[in-house]
Amino acid sequence: MKIVIFETADWEHQACLRLAAQADFDCTHEPLNAVTAALHPDAEVVSTFINSQANASVLAQFPKLRYVATRSTGFDHIDAAYCKSRGVPVSNVPYYGSSTVAEHVFALLLGLSRKLDTATERTRHGDFGRKDLRGFELDGRTMGVIGAGQIGRRVLRIARGFGMKTIAFDAQPDPVAAAELGFSYADLPDVLRTADVLSLHVPGHAENAGLMGADQFALMKQGAVLINTARGNVVDLEALLGVLESGRLRAAGLDVLPEETLLRDEAEVFRSPDVTPESLRSLVGVHALLRLPNVLITPHVAYNTDEALARIIETTVANIEAFLGGVVQNQVA
């Protein structure tokens, strides 16, 4: 069986060597896209990461495709419906970075609360003044979490350590977890009205697209803070720009953005047939966000720690080994 593992680092190649005893495998630094797919027409098992494009037109270039293993929890970069139509199972890495991502939430939040990007940039240039650097405390404020799964619950646990009150919305409440961690559940509008800091932890599925739009922002407290380490499409970009520019939201910390593939290589606008007017509008919106002083953006690195990356590749190799043995584990819905 031919296995191709896209978008890998050198150290990941070593982790994949144990597959050599069971299959012909190839690791490439390049992400999966229309160009790189054409180089591996005989691939039967494909592994991707978050910068790969696994849409129908790309996956159609693998006529022998039998299995897709993404090295991520989210799988919105994969056309799961197309895979299902071909009878191709898709597996993910469901649990690898609850601590890693939750800690990044607070890296963003503390960076915003103490204006660390502005403060450090000034001091690098010899300016030790304190003008416009007054921050705010987390103690006593309310952390609201949308999506209280593994990561969301870790955020709530850490928030309690800062002396914050905690509240969450989840489609499937877990009273045992709430009692253990000391948070309460509420419906989405109540969480929006209550939270001083709102942290998003929902999948990037189509039903969550634009979950945070103008109506939802209108419910939030004046001066609240938004943190998004989930997926870029969960937030309506135009609505977010509006509430940040008006001052209704005090600040936003974002590790994820819409159209991340285009952001990494804007020349893709001229190469990809999938670029739409909406894509271009989002691209312009992101550049507008980058100019706002009350926004802190990181390049989708919340997952990026030694420990989490080791868990990702280990689980992915185990997923592929299980498939080779006739079992599909960690299959996405």
GROMACS .gro file of C-alpha atoms in nm:
model
  333
    1MET     CA    1   0.000   0.000   0.000
    2LYS     CA    2   0.130   0.348  -0.090
    3ILE     CA    3   0.118   0.605   0.190
    4VAL     CA    4   0.200   0.974   0.140
    5ILE     CA    5   0.241   1.200   0.442
    6PHE     CA    6   0.225   1.565   0.341
    7GLU     CA    7   0.349   1.876   0.520
    8THR     CA    8   0.601   1.707   0.748
    9ALA     CA    9   0.912   1.825   0.930
   10ASP     CA   10   1.234   1.622   0.931
   11TRP     CA   11   1.180   1.490   1.284
   12GLU     CA   12   0.838   1.358   1.182
   13HIS     CA   13   1.000   1.147   0.910
   14GLN     CA   14   1.178   0.952   1.181
   15ALA     CA   15   0.854   0.895   1.368
   16CYS     CA   16   0.697   0.751   1.053
   17LEU     CA   17   0.975   0.500   0.984
   18ARG     CA   18   0.791   0.220   1.159
   19LEU     CA   19   0.536   0.228   0.876
   20ALA     CA   20   0.808   0.106   0.637
   21ALA     CA   21   0.766  -0.250   0.759
   22GLN     CA   22   0.403  -0.254   0.645
   23ALA     CA   23   0.381  -0.025   0.343
   24ASP     CA   24   0.559   0.192   0.090
   25PHE     CA   25   0.552   0.539   0.240
   26ASP     CA   26   0.678   0.880   0.139
   27CYS     CA   27   0.710   1.196   0.347
   28THR     CA   28   0.715   1.540   0.188
   29HIS     CA   29   0.763   1.887   0.332
   30GLU     CA   30   0.504   2.025   0.090
   31PRO     CA   31   0.137   2.059   0.183
   32LEU     CA   32  -0.126   1.874  -0.014
   33ASN     CA   33  -0.268   2.081  -0.298
   34ALA     CA   34  -0.351   2.039  -0.667
   35VAL     CA   35   0.016   2.054  -0.767
   36THR     CA   36   0.158   1.813  -0.507
   37ALA     CA   37  -0.130   1.568  -0.543
   38ALA     CA   38  -0.038   1.520  -0.909
   39LEU     CA   39   0.307   1.396  -0.799
   40HIS     CA   40   0.156   1.101  -0.609
   41PRO     CA   41  -0.126   0.958  -0.824
   42ASP     CA   42  -0.083   0.609  -0.676
   43ALA     CA   43  -0.139   0.715  -0.313
   44GLU     CA   44  -0.387   0.499  -0.123
   45VAL     CA   45  -0.339   0.654   0.221
   46VAL     CA   46  -0.292   1.030   0.258
   47SER     CA   47  -0.200   1.222   0.573
   48THR     CA   48  -0.245   1.600   0.586
   49PHE     CA   49  -0.191   1.889   0.822
   50ILE     CA   50  -0.371   2.223   0.861
   51ASN     CA   51  -0.215   2.399   0.560
   52SER     CA   52  -0.316   2.128   0.314
   53GLN     CA   53  -0.604   2.158   0.069
   54ALA     CA   54  -0.801   1.835   0.064
   55ASN     CA   55  -1.103   1.949  -0.134
   56ALA     CA   56  -1.286   1.732  -0.384
   57SER     CA   57  -1.084   1.844  -0.686
   58VAL     CA   58  -0.756   1.764  -0.510
   59LEU     CA   59  -0.868   1.431  -0.363
   60ALA     CA   60  -1.004   1.325  -0.704
   61GLN     CA   61  -0.642   1.308  -0.819
   62PHE     CA   62  -0.599   0.997  -0.603
   63PRO     CA   63  -0.799   0.728  -0.789
   64LYS     CA   64  -0.680   0.458  -0.546
   65LEU     CA   65  -0.750   0.659  -0.230
   66ARG     CA   66  -0.868   0.443   0.061
   67TYR     CA   67  -0.798   0.647   0.377
   68VAL     CA   68  -0.723   1.004   0.495
   69ALA     CA   69  -0.552   1.075   0.829
   70THR     CA   70  -0.532   1.439   0.930
   71ARG     CA   71  -0.277   1.540   1.190
   72SER     CA   72  -0.519   1.776   1.360
   73THR     CA   73  -0.841   1.774   1.558
   74GLY     CA   74  -1.025   1.998   1.312
   75PHE     CA   75  -1.097   1.854   0.969
   76ASP     CA   76  -1.265   2.147   0.793
   77HIS     CA   77  -0.976   2.152   0.542
   78ILE     CA   78  -1.092   1.809   0.419
   79ASP     CA   79  -1.400   1.753   0.203
   80ALA     CA   80  -1.548   1.491   0.433
   81ALA     CA   81  -1.866   1.464   0.224
   82TYR     CA   82  -1.662   1.379  -0.085
   83CYS     CA   83  -1.465   1.120   0.112
   84LYS     CA   84  -1.789   0.966   0.235
   85SER     CA   85  -1.924   0.948  -0.119
   86ARG     CA   86  -1.618   0.745  -0.217
   87GLY     CA   87  -1.628   0.529   0.094
   88VAL     CA   88  -1.300   0.676   0.219
   89PRO     CA   89  -1.284   0.705   0.601
   90VAL     CA   90  -1.122   1.010   0.758
   91SER     CA   91  -0.948   1.000   1.098
   92ASN     CA   92  -0.820   1.284   1.313
   93VAL     CA   93  -0.623   1.336   1.634
   94PRO     CA   94  -0.903   1.408   1.880
   95TYR     CA   95  -0.697   1.484   2.190
   96TYR     CA   96  -0.346   1.621   2.170
   97GLY     CA   97  -0.336   1.977   2.292
   98SER     CA   98  -0.596   2.066   2.551
   99SER     CA   99  -0.328   2.210   2.780
  100THR     CA  100  -0.128   2.353   2.490
  101VAL     CA  101  -0.418   2.542   2.331
  102ALA     CA  102  -0.568   2.652   2.663
  103GLU     CA  103  -0.234   2.796   2.773
  104HIS     CA  104  -0.217   2.991   2.445
  105VAL     CA  105  -0.558   3.138   2.521
  106PHE     CA  106  -0.406   3.297   2.830
  107ALA     CA  107  -0.091   3.397   2.643
  108LEU     CA  108  -0.316   3.601   2.414
  109LEU     CA  109  -0.531   3.728   2.699
  110LEU     CA  110  -0.238   3.837   2.916
  111GLY     CA  111  -0.073   3.994   2.613
  112LEU     CA  112  -0.386   4.202   2.561
  113SER     CA  113  -0.454   4.279   2.925
  114ARG     CA  114  -0.104   4.418   2.977
  115LYS     CA  115  -0.044   4.546   2.620
  116LEU     CA  116   0.270   4.337   2.597
  117ASP     CA  117   0.323   4.373   2.222
  118THR     CA  118   0.328   4.753   2.241
  119ALA     CA  119   0.533   4.758   2.562
  120THR     CA  120   0.803   4.522   2.434
  121GLU     CA  121   0.824   4.691   2.094
  122ARG     CA  122   0.877   5.028   2.260
  123THR     CA  123   1.144   4.905   2.498
  124ARG     CA  124   1.333   4.743   2.209
  125HIS     CA  125   1.367   5.096   2.074
  126GLY     CA  126   1.477   5.241   2.407
  127ASP     CA  127   1.141   5.391   2.503
  128PHE     CA  128   1.068   5.314   2.870
  129GLY     CA  129   0.767   5.544   2.900
  130ARG     CA  130   0.432   5.417   3.028
  131LYS     CA  131   0.194   5.627   2.818
  132ASP     CA  132  -0.114   5.429   2.701
  133LEU     CA  133   0.014   5.108   2.864
  134ARG     CA  134  -0.238   5.081   3.148
  135GLY     CA  135  -0.381   4.731   3.159
  136PHE     CA  136  -0.656   4.545   3.344
  137GLU     CA  137  -0.670   4.258   3.593
  138LEU     CA  138  -0.825   3.918   3.529
  139ASP     CA  139  -0.909   3.861   3.895
  140GLY     CA  140  -1.282   3.898   3.954
  141ARG     CA  141  -1.376   3.910   3.586
  142THR     CA  142  -1.592   3.645   3.418
  143MET     CA  143  -1.450   3.399   3.167
  144GLY     CA  144  -1.714   3.274   2.925
  145VAL     CA  145  -1.639   2.968   2.714
  146ILE     CA  146  -1.832   2.864   2.404
  147GLY     CA  147  -1.768   2.492   2.359
  148ALA     CA  148  -1.678   2.323   2.688
  149GLY     CA  149  -1.498   2.020   2.551
  150GLN     CA  150  -1.146   1.912   2.647
  151ILE     CA  151  -0.987   2.247   2.561
  152GLY     CA  152  -1.273   2.462   2.685
  153ARG     CA  153  -1.272   2.288   3.023
  154ARG     CA  154  -0.896   2.337   3.055
  155VAL     CA  155  -0.949   2.710   2.988
  156LEU     CA  156  -1.212   2.719   3.262
  157ARG     CA  157  -0.976   2.543   3.503
  158ILE     CA  158  -0.695   2.790   3.435
  159ALA     CA  159  -0.935   3.084   3.462
  160ARG     CA  160  -1.028   2.978   3.814
  161GLY     CA  161  -0.659   2.994   3.902
  162PHE     CA  162  -0.660   3.361   3.802
  163GLY     CA  163  -0.953   3.426   4.034
  164MET     CA  164  -1.201   3.455   3.749
  165LYS     CA  165  -1.566   3.357   3.759
  166THR     CA  166  -1.653   3.095   3.496
  167ILE     CA  167  -1.953   3.024   3.276
  168ALA     CA  168  -1.993   2.811   2.963
  169PHE     CA  169  -2.225   2.717   2.681
  170ASP     CA  170  -2.212   2.373   2.524
  171ALA     CA  171  -2.460   2.182   2.311
  172GLN     CA  172  -2.409   1.881   2.538
  173PRO     CA  173  -2.369   1.997   2.899
  174ASP     CA  174  -2.178   1.776   3.142
  175PRO     CA  175  -2.299   1.849   3.498
  176VAL     CA  176  -2.028   1.628   3.647
  177ALA     CA  177  -1.752   1.829   3.480
  178ALA     CA  178  -1.920   2.155   3.582
  179ALA     CA  179  -1.933   2.046   3.946
  180GLU     CA  180  -1.573   1.923   3.940
  181LEU     CA  181  -1.433   2.241   3.782
  182GLY     CA  182  -1.667   2.487   3.952
  183PHE     CA  183  -1.829   2.646   3.647
  184SER     CA  184  -2.193   2.688   3.550
  185TYR     CA  185  -2.369   2.630   3.219
  186ALA     CA  186  -2.598   2.887   3.057
  187ASP     CA  187  -2.754   2.934   2.717
  188LEU     CA  188  -2.552   3.117   2.452
  189PRO     CA  189  -2.716   3.462   2.490
  190ASP     CA  190  -2.660   3.456   2.868
  191VAL     CA  191  -2.294   3.364   2.827
  192LEU     CA  192  -2.252   3.647   2.577
  193ARG     CA  193  -2.414   3.897   2.815
  194THR     CA  194  -2.215   3.779   3.117
  195ALA     CA  195  -1.861   3.726   2.990
  196ASP     CA  196  -1.589   3.987   3.033
  197VAL     CA  197  -1.366   3.753   2.831
  198LEU     CA  198  -1.518   3.519   2.573
  199SER     CA  199  -1.310   3.224   2.450
  200LEU     CA  200  -1.426   3.016   2.152
  201HIS     CA  201  -1.371   2.640   2.135
  202VAL     CA  202  -1.613   2.501   1.878
  203PRO     CA  203  -1.533   2.303   1.561
  204GLY     CA  204  -1.512   2.483   1.229
  205HIS     CA  205  -1.803   2.289   1.083
  206ALA     CA  206  -2.037   2.461   0.839
  207GLU     CA  207  -2.307   2.495   1.106
  208ASN     CA  208  -2.068   2.702   1.320
  209ALA     CA  209  -1.970   2.942   1.041
  210GLY     CA  210  -2.045   3.297   1.152
  211LEU     CA  211  -2.145   3.180   1.500
  212MET     CA  212  -2.019   3.514   1.629
  213GLY     CA  213  -2.186   3.777   1.414
  214ALA     CA  214  -2.333   4.124   1.458
  215ASP     CA  215  -2.630   4.000   1.663
  216GLN     CA  216  -2.406   3.808   1.902
  217PHE     CA  217  -2.157   4.093   1.945
  218ALA     CA  218  -2.449   4.325   2.021
  219LEU     CA  219  -2.530   4.110   2.325
  220MET     CA  220  -2.178   4.127   2.468
  221LYS     CA  221  -2.068   4.362   2.743
  222GLN     CA  222  -1.923   4.696   2.651
  223GLY     CA  223  -1.546   4.650   2.677
  224ALA     CA  224  -1.542   4.271   2.665
  225VAL     CA  225  -1.252   4.077   2.513
  226LEU     CA  226  -1.277   3.802   2.248
  227ILE     CA  227  -1.027   3.517   2.219
  228ASN     CA  228  -1.047   3.278   1.924
  229THR     CA  229  -0.822   2.973   1.903
  230ALA     CA  230  -1.092   2.758   1.736
  231ARG     CA  231  -1.137   2.827   1.363
  232GLY     CA  232  -1.140   3.151   1.166
  233ASN     CA  233  -1.480   3.091   1.006
  234VAL     CA  234  -1.652   3.086   1.347
  235VAL     CA  235  -1.631   3.468   1.363
  236ASP     CA  236  -1.791   3.706   1.113
  237LEU     CA  237  -1.490   3.917   1.020
  238GLU     CA  238  -1.684   4.226   0.916
  239ALA     CA  239  -1.884   4.225   1.238
  240LEU     CA  240  -1.568   4.181   1.444
  241LEU     CA  241  -1.398   4.475   1.273
  242GLY     CA  242  -1.702   4.689   1.345
  243VAL     CA  243  -1.714   4.623   1.719
  244LEU     CA  244  -1.338   4.661   1.758
  245GLU     CA  245  -1.327   4.991   1.572
  246SER     CA  246  -1.630   5.125   1.763
  247GLY     CA  247  -1.479   5.025   2.097
  248ARG     CA  248  -1.769   4.798   2.192
  249LEU     CA  249  -1.511   4.520   2.221
  250ARG     CA  250  -1.205   4.622   2.415
  251ALA     CA  251  -0.973   4.384   2.234
  252ALA     CA  252  -0.942   4.056   2.046
  253GLY     CA  253  -0.679   3.784   2.055
  254LEU     CA  254  -0.684   3.562   1.746
  255ASP     CA  255  -0.479   3.257   1.660
  256VAL     CA  256  -0.703   3.159   1.370
  257LEU     CA  257  -0.829   3.357   1.072
  258PRO     CA  258  -1.037   3.296   0.761
  259GLU     CA  259  -0.846   3.220   0.441
  260GLU     CA  260  -0.525   3.118   0.618
  261THR     CA  261  -0.393   2.946   0.303
  262LEU     CA  262  -0.412   3.274   0.112
  263LEU     CA  263  -0.254   3.463   0.400
  264ARG     CA  264   0.050   3.233   0.395
  265ASP     CA  265   0.091   3.272   0.021
  266GLU     CA  266  -0.111   3.556  -0.126
  267ALA     CA  267   0.009   3.466  -0.476
  268GLU     CA  268  -0.233   3.174  -0.442
  269VAL     CA  269  -0.501   3.428  -0.536
  270PHE     CA  270  -0.374   3.403  -0.895
  271ARG     CA  271  -0.313   3.026  -0.896
  272SER     CA  272  -0.612   2.869  -0.727
  273PRO     CA  273  -0.943   2.820  -0.908
  274ASP     CA  274  -1.117   2.809  -0.570
  275VAL     CA  275  -1.060   3.176  -0.482
  276THR     CA  276  -1.392   3.361  -0.459
  277PRO     CA  277  -1.493   3.726  -0.408
  278GLU     CA  278  -1.572   3.628  -0.048
  279SER     CA  279  -1.216   3.497  -0.008
  280LEU     CA  280  -1.073   3.826  -0.130
  281ARG     CA  281  -1.305   4.021   0.100
  282SER     CA  282  -1.183   3.815   0.396
  283LEU     CA  283  -0.821   3.871   0.294
  284VAL     CA  284  -0.871   4.248   0.296
  285GLY     CA  285  -1.053   4.224   0.629
  286VAL     CA  286  -0.763   4.040   0.790
  287HIS     CA  287  -0.521   4.312   0.677
  288ALA     CA  288  -0.753   4.567   0.837
  289LEU     CA  289  -0.744   4.368   1.162
  290LEU     CA  290  -0.366   4.364   1.157
  291ARG     CA  291  -0.360   4.744   1.173
  292LEU     CA  292  -0.579   4.771   1.482
  293PRO     CA  293  -0.387   4.840   1.806
  294ASN     CA  294  -0.636   4.643   2.018
  295VAL     CA  295  -0.587   4.317   1.827
  296LEU     CA  296  -0.322   4.053   1.894
  297ILE     CA  297  -0.282   3.792   1.619
  298THR     CA  298  -0.065   3.481   1.615
  299PRO     CA  299  -0.024   3.257   1.306
  300HIS     CA  300  -0.225   2.947   1.411
  301VAL     CA  301   0.037   2.826   1.658
  302ALA     CA  302  -0.174   2.749   1.966
  303TYR     CA  303  -0.105   2.377   1.909
  304ASN     CA  304   0.267   2.428   1.853
  305THR     CA  305   0.456   2.280   2.149
  306ASP     CA  306   0.703   1.993   2.171
  307GLU     CA  307   0.459   1.785   2.370
  308ALA     CA  308   0.154   1.840   2.150
  309LEU     CA  309   0.342   1.777   1.825
  310ALA     CA  310   0.479   1.451   1.960
  311ARG     CA  311   0.127   1.339   2.050
  312ILE     CA  312  -0.001   1.440   1.706
  313ILE     CA  313   0.245   1.232   1.505
  314GLU     CA  314   0.223   0.937   1.744
  315THR     CA  315  -0.156   0.925   1.720
  316THR     CA  316  -0.147   0.969   1.341
  317VAL     CA  317   0.097   0.683   1.291
  318ALA     CA  318  -0.117   0.469   1.523
  319ASN     CA  319  -0.426   0.561   1.319
  320ILE     CA  320  -0.254   0.454   0.997
  321GLU     CA  321  -0.125   0.132   1.153
  322ALA     CA  322  -0.474   0.048   1.273
  323PHE     CA  323  -0.614   0.107   0.923
  324LEU     CA  324  -0.349  -0.119   0.773
  325GLY     CA  325  -0.465  -0.379   1.023
  326GLY     CA  326  -0.826  -0.344   0.916
  327VAL     CA  327  -0.952  -0.109   1.187
  328VAL     CA  328  -1.054   0.259   1.151
  329GLN     CA  329  -0.992   0.445   1.476
  330ASN     CA  330  -1.059   0.810   1.562
  331GLN     CA  331  -1.292   0.835   1.262
  332VAL     CA  332  -1.460   1.174   1.224
  333ALA     CA  333  -1.836   1.201   1.186
   0.00000   0.00000   0.00000
